[in-house]
Coordinates of C-alpha atoms in Angstrom, one line a residue:
Chain E
M1 CA 3.0 43.9 83.0
A2 CA 1.6 44.5 86.4
K3 CA 3.4 47.5 88.4
T4 CA 7.4 47.3 88.9
N5 CA 8.4 46.5 92.4
D6 CA 11.4 48.6 91.3
P7 CA 11.6 51.1 94.2
V8 CA 14.2 53.1 92.4
A9 CA 12.0 53.9 89.8
L10 CA 8.7 54.6 92.2
N11 CA 10.1 56.8 95.0
D12 CA 10.4 59.8 92.1
W13 CA 8.2 62.0 90.3
Q14 CA 7.5 61.4 86.6
A15 CA 5.4 63.5 84.6
I16 CA 2.0 62.2 83.2
G17 CA 0.5 64.4 80.7
N18 CA 0.6 68.1 79.7
L19 CA -2.5 70.1 81.1
D20 CA -4.0 70.5 77.2
E21 CA -4.6 67.0 77.6
I22 CA -7.2 67.0 80.5
Q23 CA -10.0 68.9 81.2
S24 CA -12.1 69.9 84.5
G25 CA -14.1 67.2 85.2
K26 CA -12.4 64.9 82.5
R27 CA -10.9 61.3 82.9
R28 CA -8.1 60.3 81.1
N29 CA -6.6 56.9 81.4
T30 CA -3.4 55.9 81.2
R31 CA 0.1 54.5 82.3
L32 CA 2.9 54.2 84.2
L33 CA 5.8 52.3 85.5
G34 CA 3.4 48.8 84.8
Q35 CA -0.3 50.3 86.4
E36 CA -2.4 51.5 84.9
I37 CA -3.7 55.3 86.5
I38 CA -6.5 57.4 86.2
V39 CA -5.9 61.0 85.8
E40 CA -9.2 63.6 87.1
M41 CA -9.2 67.5 87.0
D42 CA -10.9 68.9 89.8
G43 CA -10.7 72.0 88.7
D44 CA -7.6 72.8 88.4
R45 CA -6.3 70.4 91.1
P46 CA -5.3 67.0 89.5
H47 CA -5.7 63.6 91.2
V48 CA -4.3 60.5 90.1
F49 CA -5.5 57.4 91.2
E50 CA -4.1 53.9 90.2
A51 CA -6.9 51.5 88.2
N52 CA -8.0 48.9 90.2
A53 CA -8.9 45.3 88.4
A54 CA -12.0 46.4 87.6
G55 CA -11.3 49.8 86.1
G56 CA -12.5 51.5 88.8
M57 CA -10.6 53.9 90.7
G58 CA -8.1 52.5 93.9
R59 CA -5.8 54.0 95.6
E60 CA -5.0 57.9 95.3
H61 CA -1.0 59.4 94.8
P62 CA -0.4 62.4 94.9
A63 CA -1.0 65.3 92.2
Q64 CA 0.9 68.2 91.3
I65 CA 1.1 70.9 88.3
L66 CA 4.6 71.9 87.0
Y67 CA 5.6 73.3 83.9
G68 CA 2.4 72.4 82.9
H69 CA 2.6 69.2 83.0
I70 CA 0.8 67.2 85.4
W71 CA 3.4 65.3 87.9
T72 CA 2.5 62.1 90.4
T73 CA 4.5 59.3 91.8
L74 CA 3.8 55.7 92.8
G75 CA 6.4 55.6 95.7
K76 CA 7.5 58.1 98.3
P77 CA 10.3 60.9 96.4
E78 CA 13.2 61.3 98.6
K79 CA 13.4 65.4 96.3
P80 CA 11.1 67.0 94.5
P81 CA 10.7 67.5 90.7
L82 CA 13.8 70.1 89.4
D83 CA 13.6 73.4 89.7
M84 CA 13.8 75.1 86.9
P85 CA 13.6 79.3 87.1
E86 CA 12.8 80.2 84.2
F87 CA 9.5 79.1 83.6
L88 CA 9.3 82.7 85.9
E89 CA 10.7 84.8 83.2
D90 CA 7.9 86.1 81.6
K91 CA 8.8 87.3 78.1
R92 CA 9.2 83.1 77.2
R93 CA 6.9 80.6 75.9
L94 CA 5.8 77.9 76.8
V95 CA 5.5 75.0 73.8
S96 CA 4.0 72.0 74.6
C97 CA 4.5 69.4 71.7
G98 CA 2.4 67.0 73.1
A99 CA 3.0 63.4 74.2
V100 CA 4.0 61.1 71.4
T101 CA 4.3 56.7 71.8
V102 CA 8.0 55.1 71.6
R103 CA 8.4 51.6 71.6
A104 CA 11.4 52.2 73.5
S105 CA 13.1 51.9 77.4
A106 CA 12.6 55.8 79.0
L107 CA 16.2 55.5 79.6
R108 CA 17.2 54.8 75.9
I109 CA 15.3 58.3 75.1
V110 CA 17.1 60.3 77.6
E111 CA 20.0 58.4 76.6
N112 CA 19.9 59.8 73.0
F113 CA 18.9 63.1 73.9
L114 CA 22.0 63.5 75.8
D115 CA 23.7 61.9 72.4
M116 CA 25.2 64.7 69.8
S117 CA 27.3 62.1 67.8
H118 CA 24.4 61.2 66.2
F119 CA 22.8 65.1 64.7
P120 CA 24.5 65.3 61.2
Y121 CA 22.9 61.7 60.4
V122 CA 19.8 61.8 61.5
H123 CA 19.0 65.2 61.6
T124 CA 20.8 66.1 58.7
G125 CA 20.3 69.9 57.7
V126 CA 18.6 71.0 60.5
L127 CA 20.7 69.7 63.7
G128 CA 23.8 69.0 62.2
E129 CA 25.1 68.4 58.4
E130 CA 28.2 66.3 57.3
P131 CA 31.0 66.6 56.7
I132 CA 31.1 68.2 60.2
T133 CA 30.4 65.0 62.1
E134 CA 33.1 65.7 65.1
V135 CA 31.9 66.2 68.4
N136 CA 34.1 68.8 70.5
D137 CA 35.2 67.7 74.0
Y138 CA 32.9 68.2 77.0
K139 CA 32.2 67.9 81.0
S140 CA 30.5 66.2 82.5
E141 CA 29.6 65.6 85.8
I142 CA 27.0 64.5 88.7
R143 CA 25.9 68.3 91.1
Q144 CA 25.8 67.5 94.3
P145 CA 24.0 68.1 96.3
D146 CA 20.6 67.7 94.0
D147 CA 22.2 64.4 92.5
E148 CA 21.7 65.4 88.5
L149 CA 23.8 65.1 86.0
W150 CA 25.3 67.6 84.4
A151 CA 27.4 68.2 80.3
T152 CA 28.7 71.4 79.9
E153 CA 30.5 73.6 77.6
C154 CA 29.1 71.0 74.4
S155 CA 29.4 72.6 71.3
F156 CA 28.0 72.0 67.7
F157 CA 27.4 73.2 64.2
Q158 CA 23.5 73.0 62.9
P159 CA 22.4 74.2 60.1
Q160 CA 19.3 75.3 61.6
A161 CA 19.6 75.3 65.9
A162 CA 15.8 76.7 65.8
M163 CA 12.9 77.7 64.4
S164 CA 14.2 81.4 64.4
A165 CA 18.3 80.7 63.1
E166 CA 18.2 82.0 59.6
D167 CA 21.7 80.3 59.0
G168 CA 23.9 78.3 60.6
Q169 CA 25.3 78.7 64.2
V170 CA 27.8 77.3 66.6
S171 CA 25.4 75.9 69.0
E172 CA 26.2 75.9 72.6
Y173 CA 24.3 73.0 74.9
M174 CA 23.7 72.5 78.9
Y175 CA 22.6 69.2 79.4
R176 CA 20.8 68.2 83.2
V177 CA 19.4 64.9 84.0
S178 CA 17.6 65.7 86.8
S179 CA 16.0 62.3 87.7
P180 CA 16.2 59.0 85.1
F181 CA 12.9 59.5 83.2
V182 CA 13.6 63.9 83.5
T183 CA 15.7 66.1 81.2
V184 CA 16.3 69.1 79.5
L185 CA 19.2 71.2 77.5
Y186 CA 20.0 74.7 77.1
K187 CA 21.2 75.6 74.2
T188 CA 21.6 78.7 72.2
C189 CA 18.9 81.2 71.9
P190 CA 19.1 82.2 68.2
A191 CA 16.4 85.2 68.8
V192 CA 18.9 86.9 72.1
E193 CA 23.0 87.0 72.5
G194 CA 23.4 85.6 75.5
A195 CA 20.6 83.7 76.1
W196 CA 19.5 80.0 76.1
D197 CA 16.1 78.1 75.0
L198 CA 15.4 75.3 76.8
V199 CA 14.0 72.2 75.5
G200 CA 12.7 69.2 77.5
I201 CA 11.8 66.5 77.6
F202 CA 9.1 64.2 80.5
V203 CA 9.3 60.5 79.6
Q204 CA 7.1 58.3 81.2
P205 CA 8.0 55.1 81.4
R206 CA 4.4 53.1 80.5
D207 CA 6.4 50.0 81.1
E208 CA 9.8 48.2 80.4
A209 CA 10.2 49.2 76.6
V210 CA 7.3 51.8 75.8
C211 CA 7.3 54.9 77.0
D212 CA 5.2 58.2 75.9
V213 CA 7.8 61.5 76.0
H214 CA 6.0 64.6 76.8
T215 CA 8.4 67.3 75.2
F216 CA 7.8 71.4 75.8
M217 CA 9.9 74.1 74.8
L218 CA 10.4 77.2 76.9
V219 CA 12.0 79.6 74.3
L220 CA 12.6 83.5 73.4
D221 CA 11.1 83.4 70.4
D222 CA 8.9 86.4 69.6
L223 CA 8.7 85.5 65.7
S224 CA 8.1 82.3 65.0
T225 CA 4.3 81.3 65.1
Y226 CA 3.4 79.1 68.2
T227 CA 2.3 75.6 65.3
D228 CA 5.7 76.1 63.6
L229 CA 7.3 75.5 67.2
V230 CA 5.6 72.7 67.7
H231 CA 5.8 71.6 64.2
F232 CA 10.1 72.0 64.6
Q233 CA 10.3 70.1 67.9
H234 CA 8.2 67.1 66.0
K235 CA 10.1 66.9 63.0
I236 CA 13.1 66.6 65.3
F237 CA 11.2 63.7 67.3
L238 CA 9.9 61.5 65.1
Q239 CA 13.1 61.0 63.6
D240 CA 14.8 59.9 66.1
R241 CA 11.7 57.4 66.5
S242 CA 12.2 54.9 64.1
I243 CA 15.8 54.5 65.6
L244 CA 15.1 54.5 68.8
E245 CA 12.3 51.7 68.5
N246 CA 14.8 49.3 66.5
Q247 CA 17.6 49.3 69.2
L248 CA 18.1 46.0 70.9
P249 CA 18.9 45.0 73.1
K250 CA 14.9 46.9 74.2
G251 CA 16.4 48.0 78.2
L252 CA 19.7 50.4 78.4
P253 CA 22.6 48.1 79.3
L254 CA 24.5 49.7 82.5
S255 CA 26.5 47.4 82.7
V256 CA 30.3 48.5 81.5
G257 CA 31.5 47.2 78.4
E258 CA 28.1 45.6 77.2
E259 CA 28.3 48.7 74.5
T260 CA 31.5 50.1 72.9
A261 CA 32.5 53.5 74.0
V262 CA 34.4 56.0 72.3
K263 CA 34.9 59.3 73.9
A264 CA 32.0 61.5 72.2
D265 CA 30.0 59.0 75.1
G266 CA 31.2 60.8 78.0
S267 CA 27.6 61.5 78.7
S268 CA 25.8 58.3 78.1
M269 CA 28.6 56.5 80.1
L270 CA 28.1 58.7 83.4
Y271 CA 24.3 58.2 82.7
R272 CA 24.1 54.7 82.4
R273 CA 26.9 54.9 85.6
W274 CA 24.6 57.7 87.5
L275 CA 22.2 55.0 87.3
R276 CA 23.6 51.9 88.1
Q277 CA 24.5 53.5 91.1
K278 CA 21.2 54.1 92.0
G279 CA 20.1 50.9 91.3
L280 CA 17.2 51.2 88.8
K281 CA 16.3 47.9 87.4
F282 CA 12.9 49.6 85.5
G283 CA 13.7 50.3 81.4
T284 CA 17.2 48.4 82.7
W285 CA 18.9 45.4 80.2
Q286 CA 18.7 42.6 82.7
G287 CA 19.8 40.0 80.2
D288 CA 17.2 37.0 80.0
R289 CA 14.5 38.9 80.9
D290 CA 15.2 41.0 77.9
S291 CA 13.9 38.7 75.4
Q292 CA 10.2 38.8 77.3
A293 CA 10.8 42.7 77.5
A294 CA 11.0 42.9 73.9
Chain J
M1 CA 1.3 81.2 44.6
I2 CA 0.5 77.8 45.7
H3 CA 0.0 77.5 49.7
L4 CA -0.2 73.8 51.0
Y5 CA -2.1 73.1 54.5
D6 CA 0.0 71.1 56.7
Y7 CA 1.5 69.4 59.0
V8 CA 5.3 67.7 59.1
L9 CA 4.0 64.3 60.7
S10 CA 1.1 63.6 58.0
G11 CA 2.2 61.3 55.5
N12 CA -0.9 62.4 53.2
C13 CA 1.1 66.3 53.7
Y14 CA 4.2 64.4 53.3
K15 CA 2.4 63.2 49.5
V16 CA 2.5 66.6 48.2
R17 CA 5.4 67.9 49.5
L18 CA 7.4 65.2 47.6
F19 CA 5.8 65.4 44.8
L20 CA 6.1 69.4 44.7
S21 CA 9.8 68.5 45.1
I22 CA 10.0 66.0 42.3
I23 CA 9.1 68.5 40.1
G24 CA 10.7 71.7 41.6
K25 CA 7.7 74.2 41.8
E26 CA 7.7 76.7 44.9
Y27 CA 4.6 76.9 47.3
E28 CA 4.1 78.6 50.7
E29 CA 3.3 76.4 54.4
R30 CA 0.6 76.7 56.2
A31 CA 1.8 75.0 59.5
V32 CA -1.7 73.5 60.9
D33 CA -1.5 72.9 64.7
Y34 CA -3.1 69.3 64.0
Y35 CA -1.4 67.8 67.2
P36 CA -2.2 68.3 69.9
G37 CA -3.6 71.2 69.0
G38 CA -6.7 70.0 66.9
E39 CA -6.7 73.3 64.5
H40 CA -8.5 70.8 62.0
R41 CA -11.3 70.4 63.8
T42 CA -12.1 74.5 64.6
P43 CA -14.7 76.3 62.4
A44 CA -11.9 78.3 60.2
F45 CA -10.4 75.2 59.5
L46 CA -14.0 73.6 58.5
E47 CA -14.5 76.3 56.7
L48 CA -11.5 75.2 54.4
N49 CA -12.0 71.3 54.7
P50 CA -15.8 70.6 56.1
L51 CA -14.1 67.0 56.3
G52 CA -11.9 68.4 58.8
Q53 CA -9.0 66.9 57.1
I54 CA -5.4 67.6 56.1
P55 CA -3.5 68.5 53.1
V56 CA -5.7 71.2 51.9
L57 CA -4.2 73.2 48.8
T58 CA -4.7 76.5 47.6
D59 CA -3.3 77.8 43.8
G60 CA -5.1 81.4 43.3
A61 CA -9.3 80.6 42.9
V62 CA -8.4 77.0 43.1
T63 CA -9.0 75.0 46.8
L64 CA -8.5 71.5 46.8
R65 CA -8.9 68.8 49.7
D66 CA -7.5 65.3 49.8
A67 CA -3.5 64.6 48.8
Q68 CA -5.0 62.8 45.5
A69 CA -6.9 65.0 44.1
I70 CA -4.0 67.7 44.7
L71 CA -1.5 65.4 42.6
V72 CA -4.0 65.0 40.1
Y73 CA -4.2 68.9 39.7
L74 CA -0.9 69.6 40.7
A75 CA 0.3 66.6 37.7
G76 CA -2.2 67.9 35.5
K77 CA -1.1 72.1 35.7
Y78 CA 2.4 72.3 36.3
D79 CA 3.9 68.6 34.6
A80 CA 4.3 69.7 31.2
G81 CA 5.7 67.2 29.6
R82 CA 2.8 65.1 31.0
S83 CA 5.1 62.0 32.4
W84 CA 3.6 61.8 35.7
Y85 CA 0.0 62.1 34.9
P86 CA -0.2 60.8 31.4
E87 CA -3.0 62.3 29.4
D88 CA -4.7 58.6 27.8
P89 CA -7.3 56.9 29.2
E90 CA -6.0 53.3 30.2
T91 CA -3.0 55.0 32.0
Q92 CA -5.3 57.2 33.5
G93 CA -7.5 54.4 34.9
A94 CA -4.8 52.6 35.8
I95 CA -3.5 55.4 38.5
A96 CA -6.7 56.1 39.7
M97 CA -7.5 52.7 40.5
W98 CA -4.5 53.2 42.6
L99 CA -4.9 57.0 44.1
S100 CA -8.1 55.3 45.4
F101 CA -5.7 52.6 46.7
A102 CA -4.2 54.6 48.3
G103 CA -6.6 56.7 50.2
G104 CA -8.3 53.7 51.2
E105 CA -6.8 50.5 51.7
L106 CA -3.3 52.1 52.8
M107 CA -5.0 54.3 55.0
N108 CA -5.2 51.1 57.5
S109 CA -1.9 52.1 57.7
S110 CA -1.9 55.1 59.0
A111 CA -4.2 54.8 61.6
A112 CA -2.2 51.6 63.1
R113 CA 0.4 54.7 62.9
L114 CA -1.9 56.9 64.3
H115 CA -3.0 54.8 67.6
D116 CA 1.1 53.5 67.9
M117 CA 2.4 57.5 68.4
L118 CA -0.5 59.5 68.8
F119 CA -3.2 57.6 70.9
Y120 CA -5.7 57.8 68.6
D121 CA -8.6 55.1 69.4
F122 CA -8.5 52.5 66.7
D123 CA -8.4 48.6 66.9
I124 CA -4.7 48.2 66.3
D125 CA -5.0 44.0 65.4
K126 CA -7.8 44.5 63.0
V127 CA -5.9 48.0 61.2
R128 CA -2.8 45.9 61.2
A129 CA -4.0 43.2 59.4
A130 CA -5.7 44.9 56.5
A131 CA -2.7 47.2 56.0
H132 CA -0.7 43.5 55.4
A133 CA -3.6 42.5 52.7
A134 CA -3.1 46.3 50.6
F135 CA 0.7 45.9 51.4
R136 CA 0.6 42.3 49.6
V137 CA -1.8 43.6 47.2
L138 CA 0.6 45.9 46.4
D139 CA 4.1 44.1 46.7
D140 CA 2.4 41.2 44.3
H141 CA 1.3 44.0 42.0
L142 CA 4.9 45.1 41.9
T143 CA 6.0 41.5 41.5
D144 CA 4.0 40.9 38.4
R145 CA 5.4 43.9 37.0
E146 CA 9.2 43.4 37.6
I147 CA 8.2 40.1 35.6
D148 CA 7.3 42.5 32.9
H149 CA 10.5 44.7 33.1
G150 CA 8.7 47.2 35.0
D151 CA 10.0 49.3 37.7
W152 CA 6.4 51.4 38.6
I153 CA 3.4 51.4 39.7
V154 CA 1.8 52.2 36.3
G155 CA 3.8 52.4 33.0
D156 CA 7.2 52.8 32.2
N157 CA 7.9 56.1 34.0
P158 CA 7.2 57.0 38.5
T159 CA 3.3 58.7 38.1
I160 CA 1.6 59.6 41.0
A161 CA 0.6 56.7 41.7
D162 CA 4.1 55.8 43.0
I163 CA 4.0 59.1 45.0
A164 CA 0.0 58.4 46.2
C165 CA 1.0 55.0 47.3
F166 CA 4.7 54.9 48.5
P167 CA 4.1 57.5 52.1
Y168 CA 2.1 55.1 54.5
V169 CA 4.0 52.7 52.9
A170 CA 7.0 53.9 54.5
L171 CA 5.9 54.5 56.8
G172 CA 4.8 51.2 58.0
G173 CA 6.9 50.4 60.6
D174 CA 5.6 53.3 62.9
G175 CA 3.1 51.5 63.1
G176 CA 4.2 47.8 64.0
I177 CA 3.8 46.8 60.4
S178 CA 7.1 45.3 59.3
L179 CA 8.2 45.6 55.2
D180 CA 10.7 42.4 56.1
D181 CA 8.3 40.1 53.8
Y182 CA 7.2 42.3 51.1
H183 CA 11.1 42.2 48.8
A184 CA 9.3 44.2 45.7
I185 CA 7.7 46.3 47.7
R186 CA 11.6 47.4 49.1
R187 CA 13.2 47.7 46.1
W188 CA 10.3 49.7 45.1
M189 CA 11.2 52.0 47.5
S190 CA 14.5 52.7 46.7
R191 CA 13.9 53.5 43.2
I192 CA 11.7 56.2 44.1
K193 CA 14.2 57.3 47.1
A194 CA 16.5 57.5 44.1
I195 CA 14.1 60.2 41.9
P196 CA 15.7 63.2 41.9
G197 CA 14.2 65.9 44.0
F198 CA 13.1 63.1 46.4
T199 CA 12.8 64.1 49.6
I200 CA 12.6 62.9 53.7
M201 CA 9.7 63.1 56.5
P202 CA 10.9 61.9 59.6
G203 CA 10.0 58.1 59.7
I204 CA 11.2 58.0 56.2
H205 CA 15.0 58.1 56.0
A206 CA 16.8 59.5 52.9
T207 CA 18.1 55.4 51.6

């Protein structure tokens, strides 16, 4: 497919790779919103170009480095990428887990990330375990003026909530969706009382039903090795991948009643309504059109 | 103590984890930052395995690379009943044939998965077609075995041939290789999942 003409998707900042993946003087080809793009590092400054028909460098787009990742936009964003002041706290460790391609809509990835009800079934023995399957009541809301979705007061019993967890614990969660393809969760830190660990996914929508998922953790954990932390995150995310790839329709339905809602889906329902109000089309289910995307 | 140089998403490492779990043998994991770190290409790792591949297993003075070789060693050393790698030459020859298949033709399924998931540069149509051809050979063999009332790739019991072939067949979907047409393979996968001590990995479900 060609570059989308969906202004909602275009006029936003998207992460397109982490800094470890591209060295100064090197180029990397990737894809964003149906458009082939070329990423180039000039010293510590990133440049992003559309690839032209011949594969050469076409129009240049804005680019910046934030949170260990390169961000760009193919349009004119109304707001900057999300603000995460925790990245300035020097005791935290940033773990960039690398990108993984998933043949699913980027919106499906974010919605799955918000969903606690799948923990006991998909992440058995780690993020949940039968018979404790009930999702406790939580709050979800759109916060202004930043226009972000927050789900708060979430809690779930977890056998191994993080790499640093030795026993099961009731984890408290806050979910934050700052833009349609960017989400981060704040989660009880097993190592430090009263602190939150951050786990985030920056989803790079390549096409309507294909995306690259960039995962990071920003944790207070002096004991686990970097590799142990990466493996923990890979295990969790790849347990989701095969299930995400099998979800139908490929695009996310936004209209009410397309998929049955239960109480636990509060944040999911709000996410879909929020996307609908924005008028987002990219990665959504549009009836017949979806059969082509699939 | 056994040490396994391991990556959670590697199907070859999973062959070893799965077998150690089934025979109930304890080990210590040495996590290798395979992706995105590329630790298997570092000088320190190449000293352990000059091929730059995982898994590697150490057990006292023994250092082994290659999942199939490791399965042969573990079955010979720690399976007292010798059911997983029986001692008669006929069975050993048949098992070796399928171990080679697991490390050879079936690795096309691994290549498709690395391409689709982690950006490896393979000719995706070619490796998927080769994986399908390998799955067809295994499915036909398992169909023949069922006609002879056999549940497993070789002999009357599961062997390391089943363990070696299972992961990259079960992970086919990760690389866009559907198992829909391989009925005997799917029945065989269900039997493997019912073996006491069976353990999962991301992308392979318990049932």
